[in-house]
């Protein structure tokens, strides 16, 4: 066990924490004070394994000197410049590098401060695009049950996580949802299930039959639904969504905030599944989680349509954020992309995935586990409920932290998403702790 001074003695009352049981947290705080590689440290100097890459954000491991040096250099040269009507060199360089990674002609890049903003931007681009091409009546947006697209109004409206929706009213008008892809026939499947893909995707056609194709601007889905517990699409599902959208002039948006940057063994989920959307969001691992940042990649034709209808010298897209293309965030992202390339981390993730998924699948031998699933370096297993829904998962999270392991829970689902720099022995240690704790909750 490593030792370090107790670094935390701050009062807990004033910080209203996000997605946290704040009252419980104050009774037994879970404080993290340092990170390096695939480990965190608590104030007492105990080392903890990070089994979820930060929050799917840090696949290259924590504390990368290359990113720190790039940020320090950028801060000394240019800490901030206005994003409206002015540009900085790093944003154009980063956009070029991202465009080289994206599939097809998704080569126009719009920067945001994170994933939620990227989703809002994507939805507005879709609506603006149809308006620019003379179909301004296309205002309807189609999301998916169990989808997570951030917590801004547009994002939770198209999202399908119940708790994210039920306390905040009706959401945006003109939003409907297709079914999620978690069906019993595909239980205990690693990779894509064989059942239900095309039939589930045909829900989009039912939306079209009900509302009319000429009212629908876009359909937004995650290639793999991450926040609800790693729901991998069945075979044929994404391909059928693409075909339906093409047939009816609907834009297909992939939310790649979790799947992007090698998590599925490819730059993006679009390449992993061989389906190219019209608009694609990204964030989290864009700069290894070092500074808040997100982006939207847009097909050339979609962007150009919006550009072409504006008068000379006019602003073409009335949208943006104070921290769009923040120069320090861009510097961190450029350094991160170099790490991914120099260390061939996407290929490393692809090579490590079979071993990792075997460990996830092996959890089915525990009676408490009711399903296992995964793809790439994303894995999850469900626990049989005990008491109120989510109680067992929450108990598992607390017990794992005390035992030196940081995990992600969604209700009674345990999610594991290790860093790509992890070794097989690190994965063995993660699952050894999980098995030990499962015997106690």
Tab-separated table of N, CA, C and O in Angstrom, residues 179-287:
chain	number	residue	atom	x	y	z
A	179	UNK	N	-37.678	1.732	-29.617
A	179	UNK	CA	-37.336	0.818	-28.530
A	179	UNK	C	-35.821	0.696	-28.356
A	179	UNK	O	-35.053	0.860	-29.307
A	180	UNK	N	-35.415	0.335	-27.135
A	180	UNK	CA	-34.013	0.029	-26.889
A	180	UNK	C	-33.692	-1.352	-27.449
A	180	UNK	O	-34.575	-2.078	-27.919
A	181	UNK	N	-32.426	-1.724	-27.390
A	181	UNK	CA	-31.974	-2.957	-28.041
A	181	UNK	C	-31.681	-4.089	-27.058
A	181	UNK	O	-31.111	-5.107	-27.452
A	182	UNK	N	-32.080	-3.935	-25.819
A	182	UNK	CA	-31.801	-4.974	-24.821
A	182	UNK	C	-32.983	-5.944	-24.773
A	182	UNK	O	-34.027	-5.655	-24.190
A	183	UNK	N	-32.825	-7.098	-25.406
A	183	UNK	CA	-33.901	-8.077	-25.450
A	183	UNK	C	-33.419	-9.404	-24.860
A	183	UNK	O	-32.226	-9.730	-24.921
A	184	UNK	N	-34.328	-10.172	-24.262
A	184	UNK	CA	-33.917	-11.409	-23.570
A	184	UNK	C	-33.188	-12.397	-24.467
A	184	UNK	O	-32.317	-13.145	-23.994
A	185	UNK	N	-33.535	-12.441	-25.744
A	185	UNK	CA	-32.928	-13.417	-26.640
A	185	UNK	C	-31.411	-13.255	-26.772
A	185	UNK	O	-30.714	-14.202	-27.161
A	186	UNK	N	-30.907	-12.061	-26.462
A	186	UNK	CA	-29.474	-11.814	-26.610
A	186	UNK	C	-28.732	-11.765	-25.273
A	186	UNK	O	-27.588	-11.297	-25.213
A	187	UNK	N	-29.354	-12.269	-24.212
A	187	UNK	CA	-28.684	-12.291	-22.911
A	187	UNK	C	-27.409	-13.128	-22.973
A	187	UNK	O	-27.294	-14.075	-23.732
A	188	UNK	N	-26.431	-12.751	-22.155
A	188	UNK	CA	-25.146	-13.432	-22.038
A	188	UNK	C	-24.420	-13.515	-23.383
A	188	UNK	O	-23.822	-14.539	-23.726
A	189	UNK	N	-24.475	-12.418	-24.135
A	189	UNK	CA	-23.795	-12.348	-25.417
A	189	UNK	C	-22.655	-11.344	-25.340
A	189	UNK	O	-22.854	-10.203	-24.937
A	190	UNK	N	-21.469	-11.780	-25.725
A	190	UNK	CA	-20.369	-10.853	-25.930
A	190	UNK	C	-20.352	-10.470	-27.410
A	190	UNK	O	-20.388	-11.332	-28.286
A	191	UNK	N	-20.308	-9.194	-27.687
A	191	UNK	CA	-20.415	-8.744	-29.062
A	191	UNK	C	-21.868	-8.530	-29.444
A	191	UNK	O	-22.740	-8.339	-28.591
A	192	UNK	N	-22.144	-8.549	-30.731
A	192	UNK	CA	-23.486	-8.281	-31.230
A	192	UNK	C	-24.369	-9.521	-31.156
A	192	UNK	O	-23.962	-10.618	-31.581
A	193	UNK	N	-25.560	-9.348	-30.647
A	193	UNK	CA	-26.513	-10.443	-30.608
A	193	UNK	C	-27.045	-10.785	-31.994
A	193	UNK	O	-27.018	-9.961	-32.912
A	194	UNK	N	-27.543	-11.972	-32.121
A	194	UNK	CA	-28.049	-12.441	-33.418
A	194	UNK	C	-29.530	-12.150	-33.620
A	194	UNK	O	-30.042	-12.309	-34.724
A	195	UNK	N	-30.207	-11.710	-32.579
A	195	UNK	CA	-31.666	-11.625	-32.638
A	195	UNK	C	-32.165	-10.186	-32.627
A	195	UNK	O	-31.647	-9.335	-31.909
A	196	UNK	N	-33.185	-9.917	-33.438
A	196	UNK	CA	-33.993	-8.717	-33.309
A	196	UNK	C	-33.483	-7.461	-33.961
A	196	UNK	O	-34.144	-6.423	-33.891
A	197	UNK	N	-32.318	-7.487	-34.606
A	197	UNK	CA	-31.724	-6.256	-35.090
A	197	UNK	C	-32.601	-5.475	-36.054
A	197	UNK	O	-32.927	-4.303	-35.815
A	198	UNK	N	-32.997	-6.090	-37.125
A	198	UNK	CA	-33.766	-5.375	-38.146
A	198	UNK	C	-35.161	-5.030	-37.640
A	198	UNK	O	-35.693	-3.944	-37.931
A	199	UNK	N	-35.765	-5.922	-36.872
A	199	UNK	CA	-37.114	-5.653	-36.352
A	199	UNK	C	-37.102	-4.461	-35.403
A	199	UNK	O	-38.018	-3.621	-35.432
A	200	UNK	N	-36.082	-4.354	-34.549
A	200	UNK	CA	-35.990	-3.217	-33.645
A	200	UNK	C	-35.762	-1.922	-34.412
A	200	UNK	O	-36.348	-0.880	-34.095
A	201	UNK	N	-34.917	-1.967	-35.432
A	201	UNK	CA	-34.666	-0.765	-36.226
A	201	UNK	C	-35.901	-0.329	-36.991
A	201	UNK	O	-36.086	0.871	-37.254
A	202	UNK	N	-36.762	-1.268	-37.323
A	202	UNK	CA	-37.978	-0.920	-38.060
A	202	UNK	C	-38.942	-0.073	-37.226
A	202	UNK	O	-39.922	0.453	-37.766
A	203	UNK	N	-38.652	0.074	-35.933
A	203	UNK	CA	-39.420	1.039	-35.137
A	203	UNK	C	-39.340	2.437	-35.740
A	203	UNK	O	-40.288	3.225	-35.635
A	204	UNK	N	-38.205	2.758	-36.352
A	204	UNK	CA	-38.074	4.072	-36.986
A	204	UNK	C	-39.050	4.211	-38.143
A	204	UNK	O	-39.653	5.276	-38.342
A	205	UNK	N	-39.239	3.143	-38.890
A	205	UNK	CA	-40.216	3.193	-39.981
A	205	UNK	C	-41.628	3.392	-39.436
A	205	UNK	O	-42.451	4.090	-40.048
A	206	UNK	N	-41.906	2.823	-38.285
A	206	UNK	CA	-43.220	3.024	-37.670
A	206	UNK	C	-43.408	4.486	-37.270
A	206	UNK	O	-44.506	5.033	-37.389
A	207	UNK	N	-42.351	5.133	-36.789
A	207	UNK	CA	-42.428	6.559	-36.487
A	207	UNK	C	-42.729	7.359	-37.757
A	207	UNK	O	-43.525	8.309	-37.751
A	208	UNK	N	-42.083	6.956	-38.836
A	208	UNK	CA	-42.307	7.626	-40.121
A	208	UNK	C	-43.744	7.427	-40.588
A	208	UNK	O	-44.408	8.364	-41.055
A	209	UNK	N	-44.244	6.214	-40.452
A	209	UNK	CA	-45.618	5.930	-40.870
A	209	UNK	C	-46.624	6.724	-40.044
A	209	UNK	O	-47.679	7.114	-40.545
A	210	UNK	N	-46.300	6.964	-38.767
A	210	UNK	CA	-47.217	7.674	-37.884
A	210	UNK	C	-47.162	9.180	-38.088
A	210	UNK	O	-48.202	9.844	-38.181
A	211	UNK	N	-45.960	9.742	-38.164
A	211	UNK	CA	-45.807	11.191	-38.178
A	211	UNK	C	-45.529	11.776	-39.557
A	211	UNK	O	-45.692	12.980	-39.760
A	212	UNK	N	-45.078	10.935	-40.481
A	212	UNK	CA	-44.694	11.414	-41.808
A	212	UNK	C	-43.212	11.708	-41.868
A	212	UNK	O	-42.674	12.431	-41.015
A	213	UNK	N	-42.553	11.167	-42.887
A	213	UNK	CA	-41.118	11.380	-43.020
A	213	UNK	C	-40.772	12.854	-43.144
A	213	UNK	O	-39.721	13.301	-42.668
A	214	UNK	N	-41.669	13.630	-43.762
A	214	UNK	CA	-41.359	15.036	-44.005
A	214	UNK	C	-41.467	15.894	-42.756
A	214	UNK	O	-41.283	17.108	-42.817
A	215	UNK	N	-41.728	15.284	-41.587
A	215	UNK	CA	-41.721	16.023	-40.315
A	215	UNK	C	-40.505	15.702	-39.470
A	215	UNK	O	-40.283	16.348	-38.446
A	216	UNK	N	-39.698	14.704	-39.857
A	216	UNK	CA	-38.616	14.205	-39.020
A	216	UNK	C	-37.284	14.751	-39.512
A	216	UNK	O	-36.907	14.567	-40.670
A	217	UNK	N	-36.566	15.423	-38.614
A	217	UNK	CA	-35.261	15.982	-38.959
A	217	UNK	C	-34.155	14.953	-38.799
A	217	UNK	O	-33.281	14.827	-39.663
A	218	UNK	N	-34.166	14.225	-37.688
A	218	UNK	CA	-33.034	13.357	-37.392
A	218	UNK	C	-33.425	12.249	-36.433
A	218	UNK	O	-34.376	12.380	-35.661
A	219	UNK	N	-32.651	11.183	-36.499
A	219	UNK	CA	-32.706	10.098	-35.514
A	219	UNK	C	-31.342	10.025	-34.854
A	219	UNK	O	-30.310	9.984	-35.540
A	220	UNK	N	-31.297	10.038	-33.520
A	220	UNK	CA	-30.038	10.014	-32.783
A	220	UNK	C	-29.956	8.762	-31.916
A	220	UNK	O	-30.892	8.445	-31.172
A	221	UNK	N	-28.840	8.054	-32.038
A	221	UNK	CA	-28.589	6.865	-31.228
A	221	UNK	C	-27.111	6.820	-30.860
A	221	UNK	O	-26.266	7.403	-31.545
A	222	UNK	N	-26.799	6.130	-29.779
A	222	UNK	CA	-25.419	5.761	-29.482
A	222	UNK	C	-25.134	4.436	-30.193
A	222	UNK	O	-25.975	3.532	-30.166
A	223	UNK	N	-23.979	4.292	-30.839
A	223	UNK	CA	-23.652	2.977	-31.410
A	223	UNK	C	-23.787	1.870	-30.369
A	223	UNK	O	-24.334	0.808	-30.651
A	224	UNK	N	-23.269	2.125	-29.156
A	224	UNK	CA	-23.520	1.273	-27.987
A	224	UNK	C	-24.033	2.180	-26.884
A	224	UNK	O	-23.376	3.168	-26.540
A	225	UNK	N	-25.200	1.868	-26.331
A	225	UNK	CA	-25.728	2.667	-25.229
A	225	UNK	C	-24.869	2.418	-23.999
A	225	UNK	O	-24.845	1.308	-23.461
A	226	UNK	N	-24.164	3.442	-23.553
A	226	UNK	CA	-23.176	3.241	-22.510
A	226	UNK	C	-23.676	3.449	-21.103
A	226	UNK	O	-23.502	2.587	-20.236
A	227	UNK	N	-24.325	4.574	-20.848
A	227	UNK	CA	-24.636	4.951	-19.473
A	227	UNK	C	-25.656	4.050	-18.804
A	227	UNK	O	-25.710	3.973	-17.576
A	228	UNK	N	-26.494	3.374	-19.580
A	228	UNK	CA	-27.486	2.476	-18.986
A	228	UNK	C	-26.942	1.070	-18.777
A	228	UNK	O	-27.637	0.217	-18.233
A	229	UNK	N	-25.722	0.808	-19.246
A	229	UNK	CA	-25.171	-0.512	-18.987
A	229	UNK	C	-24.683	-1.265	-20.194
A	229	UNK	O	-24.816	-2.488	-20.264
A	230	UNK	N	-24.133	-0.602	-21.197
A	230	UNK	CA	-23.449	-1.215	-22.337
A	230	UNK	C	-24.423	-2.113	-23.123
A	230	UNK	O	-24.347	-3.349	-23.065
A	231	UNK	N	-25.324	-1.483	-23.844
A	231	UNK	CA	-26.280	-2.211	-24.692
A	231	UNK	C	-25.745	-2.238	-26.114
A	231	UNK	O	-25.770	-1.243	-26.837
A	232	UNK	N	-25.264	-3.397	-26.517
A	232	UNK	CA	-24.651	-3.562	-27.831
A	232	UNK	C	-25.752	-3.813	-28.862
A	232	UNK	O	-26.650	-4.627	-28.622
A	233	UNK	N	-25.719	-3.140	-30.015
A	233	UNK	CA	-26.783	-3.334	-31.001
A	233	UNK	C	-26.720	-4.722	-31.627
A	233	UNK	O	-25.629	-5.227	-31.921
A	234	UNK	N	-27.856	-5.363	-31.847
A	234	UNK	CA	-27.847	-6.648	-32.548
A	234	UNK	C	-27.372	-6.475	-33.993
A	234	UNK	O	-27.379	-5.369	-34.553
A	235	UNK	N	-26.986	-7.559	-34.604
A	235	UNK	CA	-26.528	-7.523	-35.994
A	235	UNK	C	-27.644	-6.992	-36.903
A	235	UNK	O	-28.804	-7.372	-36.771
A	236	UNK	N	-27.249	-6.122	-37.797
A	236	UNK	CA	-28.189	-5.577	-38.769
A	236	UNK	C	-28.930	-4.350	-38.308
A	236	UNK	O	-29.593	-3.680	-39.121
A	237	UNK	N	-28.825	-4.016	-37.021
A	237	UNK	CA	-29.623	-2.918	-36.463
A	237	UNK	C	-29.198	-1.563	-37.011
A	237	UNK	O	-30.018	-0.811	-37.558
A	238	UNK	N	-27.922	-1.225	-36.872
A	238	UNK	CA	-27.460	0.083	-37.320
A	238	UNK	C	-27.543	0.201	-38.839
A	238	UNK	O	-27.846	1.277	-39.372
A	239	UNK	N	-27.280	-0.905	-39.524
A	239	UNK	CA	-27.393	-0.888	-40.989
A	239	UNK	C	-28.822	-0.570	-41.424
A	239	UNK	O	-29.042	0.200	-42.379
A	240	UNK	N	-29.814	-1.140	-40.736
A	240	UNK	CA	-31.206	-0.885	-41.097
A	240	UNK	C	-31.591	0.566	-40.773
A	240	UNK	O	-32.299	1.215	-41.557
A	241	UNK	N	-31.146	1.090	-39.640
A	241	UNK	CA	-31.403	2.502	-39.345
A	241	UNK	C	-30.854	3.396	-40.450
A	241	UNK	O	-31.513	4.348	-40.898
A	242	UNK	N	-29.636	3.103	-40.892
A	242	UNK	CA	-29.015	3.892	-41.963
A	242	UNK	C	-29.855	3.837	-43.244
A	242	UNK	O	-30.077	4.865	-43.903
A	243	UNK	N	-30.315	2.654	-43.588
A	243	UNK	CA	-31.100	2.497	-44.818
A	243	UNK	C	-32.424	3.244	-44.736
A	243	UNK	O	-32.862	3.877	-45.713
A	244	UNK	N	-33.080	3.198	-43.589
A	244	UNK	CA	-34.367	3.891	-43.429
A	244	UNK	C	-34.165	5.401	-43.518
A	244	UNK	O	-34.937	6.115	-44.175
A	245	UNK	N	-33.136	5.897	-42.854
A	245	UNK	CA	-32.854	7.332	-42.910
A	245	UNK	C	-32.554	7.769	-44.340
A	245	UNK	O	-33.034	8.819	-44.797
A	246	UNK	N	-31.766	6.994	-45.061
A	246	UNK	CA	-31.450	7.335	-46.447
A	246	UNK	C	-32.707	7.383	-47.306
A	246	UNK	O	-32.872	8.275	-48.148
A	247	UNK	N	-33.582	6.427	-47.089
A	247	UNK	CA	-34.786	6.332	-47.917
A	247	UNK	C	-35.706	7.521	-47.712
A	247	UNK	O	-36.421	7.936	-48.638
A	248	UNK	N	-35.671	8.116	-46.527
A	248	UNK	CA	-36.653	9.157	-46.210
A	248	UNK	C	-36.029	10.530	-45.959
A	248	UNK	O	-36.725	11.435	-45.497
A	249	UNK	N	-34.760	10.700	-46.266
A	249	UNK	CA	-34.137	12.006	-46.125
A	249	UNK	C	-33.951	12.462	-44.697
A	249	UNK	O	-33.910	13.670	-44.421
A	250	UNK	N	-33.823	11.530	-43.764
A	250	UNK	CA	-33.637	11.825	-42.340
A	250	UNK	C	-32.152	11.740	-42.011
A	250	UNK	O	-31.465	10.813	-42.458
A	251	UNK	N	-31.649	12.687	-41.243
A	251	UNK	CA	-30.254	12.632	-40.829
A	251	UNK	C	-30.083	11.628	-39.697
A	251	UNK	O	-30.888	11.579	-38.770
A	252	UNK	N	-29.015	10.853	-39.774
A	252	UNK	CA	-28.676	9.889	-38.730
A	252	UNK	C	-27.521	10.457	-37.914
A	252	UNK	O	-26.462	10.790	-38.460
A	253	UNK	N	-27.743	10.590	-36.608
A	253	UNK	CA	-26.732	11.117	-35.690
A	253	UNK	C	-26.242	9.986	-34.797
A	253	UNK	O	-27.040	9.298	-34.164
A	254	UNK	N	-24.937	9.802	-34.750
A	254	UNK	CA	-24.326	8.884	-33.785
A	254	UNK	C	-23.743	9.702	-32.640
A	254	UNK	O	-22.938	10.610	-32.863
A	255	UNK	N	-24.154	9.383	-31.428
A	255	UNK	CA	-23.559	9.969	-30.234
A	255	UNK	C	-22.390	9.074	-29.828
A	255	UNK	O	-22.573	8.007	-29.251
A	256	UNK	N	-21.179	9.517	-30.144
A	256	UNK	CA	-19.963	8.722	-29.919
A	256	UNK	C	-19.162	9.231	-28.728
A	256	UNK	O	-17.949	9.007	-28.654
A	257	UNK	N	-19.826	9.901	-27.797
A	257	UNK	CA	-19.109	10.471	-26.658
A	257	UNK	C	-18.399	9.379	-25.858
A	257	UNK	O	-17.280	9.580	-25.373
A	258	UNK	N	-19.011	8.215	-25.715
A	258	UNK	CA	-18.378	7.099	-25.008
A	258	UNK	C	-17.623	6.184	-25.970
A	258	UNK	O	-16.515	5.741	-25.689
A	259	UNK	N	-18.195	5.907	-27.131
A	259	UNK	CA	-17.621	4.919	-28.041
A	259	UNK	C	-16.393	5.428	-28.781
A	259	UNK	O	-15.594	4.633	-29.283
A	260	UNK	N	-16.227	6.748	-28.881
A	260	UNK	CA	-15.169	7.303	-29.694
A	260	UNK	C	-13.775	7.129	-29.122
A	260	UNK	O	-13.589	6.853	-27.934
A	261	UNK	N	-12.788	7.262	-30.005
A	261	UNK	CA	-11.368	7.246	-29.664
A	261	UNK	C	-10.911	5.906	-29.106
A	261	UNK	O	-10.299	5.817	-28.049
A	262	UNK	N	-11.223	4.851	-29.881
A	262	UNK	CA	-10.627	3.549	-29.655
A	262	UNK	C	-11.328	2.627	-28.701
A	262	UNK	O	-10.907	1.477	-28.534
A	263	UNK	N	-12.396	3.065	-28.073
A	263	UNK	CA	-13.056	2.232	-27.066
A	263	UNK	C	-13.557	0.920	-27.666
A	263	UNK	O	-13.622	-0.106	-26.979
A	264	UNK	N	-13.878	0.931	-28.958
A	264	UNK	CA	-14.352	-0.287	-29.627
A	264	UNK	C	-13.283	-0.872	-30.549
A	264	UNK	O	-13.581	-1.678	-31.426
A	265	UNK	N	-12.030	-0.434	-30.360
A	265	UNK	CA	-10.938	-0.954	-31.177
A	265	UNK	C	-10.741	-0.218	-32.476
A	265	UNK	O	-9.870	-0.584	-33.272
A	266	UNK	N	-11.520	0.812	-32.735
A	266	UNK	CA	-11.437	1.636	-33.932
A	266	UNK	C	-11.556	3.093	-33.496
A	266	UNK	O	-11.979	3.377	-32.370
A	267	UNK	N	-11.204	4.028	-34.379
A	267	UNK	CA	-11.336	5.430	-33.965
A	267	UNK	C	-12.721	5.761	-33.428
A	267	UNK	O	-12.847	6.437	-32.409
A	268	UNK	N	-13.770	5.277	-34.104
A	268	UNK	CA	-15.136	5.541	-33.666
A	268	UNK	C	-15.995	4.290	-33.872
A	268	UNK	O	-15.641	3.389	-34.636
A	269	UNK	N	-17.127	4.278	-33.192
A	269	UNK	CA	-18.045	3.164	-33.355
A	269	UNK	C	-18.528	3.018	-34.783
A	269	UNK	O	-18.833	1.908	-35.233
A	270	UNK	N	-18.619	4.137	-35.497
A	270	UNK	CA	-19.040	4.078	-36.890
A	270	UNK	C	-18.146	3.145	-37.692
A	270	UNK	O	-18.630	2.356	-38.518
A	271	UNK	N	-16.832	3.208	-37.459
A	271	UNK	CA	-15.924	2.306	-38.175
A	271	UNK	C	-16.016	0.885	-37.642
A	271	UNK	O	-15.909	-0.075	-38.399
A	272	UNK	N	-16.226	0.748	-36.331
A	272	UNK	CA	-16.321	-0.597	-35.756
A	272	UNK	C	-17.494	-1.364	-36.350
A	272	UNK	O	-17.391	-2.572	-36.598
A	273	UNK	N	-18.615	-0.676	-36.568
A	273	UNK	CA	-19.816	-1.338	-37.070
A	273	UNK	C	-20.032	-1.142	-38.573
A	273	UNK	O	-20.984	-1.675	-39.133
A	274	UNK	N	-19.177	-0.372	-39.218
A	274	UNK	CA	-19.272	-0.202	-40.660
A	274	UNK	C	-20.477	0.592	-41.118
A	274	UNK	O	-20.985	0.361	-42.214
A	275	UNK	N	-20.938	1.533	-40.292
A	275	UNK	CA	-22.092	2.372	-40.627
A	275	UNK	C	-21.693	3.828	-40.386
A	275	UNK	O	-21.285	4.175	-39.280
A	276	UNK	N	-21.820	4.662	-41.405
A	276	UNK	CA	-21.409	6.058	-41.298
A	276	UNK	C	-22.629	6.950	-41.122
A	276	UNK	O	-23.520	6.951	-41.967
A	277	UNK	N	-22.679	7.730	-40.040
A	277	UNK	CA	-23.802	8.644	-39.833
A	277	UNK	C	-23.599	9.936	-40.626
A	277	UNK	O	-22.580	10.119	-41.298
A	278	UNK	N	-24.557	10.840	-40.500
A	278	UNK	CA	-24.452	12.160	-41.124
A	278	UNK	C	-23.811	13.170	-40.182
A	278	UNK	O	-23.181	14.131	-40.628
A	279	UNK	N	-23.995	12.956	-38.890
A	279	UNK	CA	-23.450	13.826	-37.849
A	279	UNK	C	-22.967	12.929	-36.717
A	279	UNK	O	-23.600	11.904	-36.416
A	280	UNK	N	-21.874	13.300	-36.091
A	280	UNK	CA	-21.313	12.450	-35.044
A	280	UNK	C	-20.779	13.330	-33.913
A	280	UNK	O	-20.017	14.264	-34.160
A	281	UNK	N	-21.189	13.024	-32.686
A	281	UNK	CA	-20.678	13.767	-31.538
A	281	UNK	C	-19.510	13.022	-30.912
A	281	UNK	O	-19.396	11.795	-31.016
A	282	UNK	N	-18.636	13.787	-30.252
A	282	UNK	CA	-17.500	13.195	-29.535
A	282	UNK	C	-17.141	14.097	-28.366
A	282	UNK	O	-17.473	15.286	-28.354
A	283	UNK	N	-16.477	13.537	-27.367
A	283	UNK	CA	-16.028	14.294	-26.192
A	283	UNK	C	-15.129	13.358	-25.377
A	283	UNK	O	-14.340	12.617	-25.953
A	284	UNK	N	-15.240	13.397	-24.059
A	284	UNK	CA	-14.550	12.512	-23.121
A	284	UNK	C	-13.088	12.268	-23.497
A	284	UNK	O	-12.208	13.004	-23.093
A	285	UNK	N	-12.811	11.217	-24.290
A	285	UNK	CA	-11.427	10.829	-24.573
A	285	UNK	C	-10.761	11.697	-25.631
A	285	UNK	O	-9.620	11.426	-26.011
A	286	UNK	N	-11.416	12.745	-26.106
A	286	UNK	CA	-10.822	13.599	-27.133
A	286	UNK	C	-9.502	14.187	-26.670
A	286	UNK	O	-8.593	14.385	-27.475
A	287	UNK	N	-9.382	14.477	-25.376
A	287	UNK	CA	-8.082	14.914	-24.846
A	287	UNK	C	-7.739	14.181	-23.552
A	287	UNK	O	-7.150	14.734	-22.638
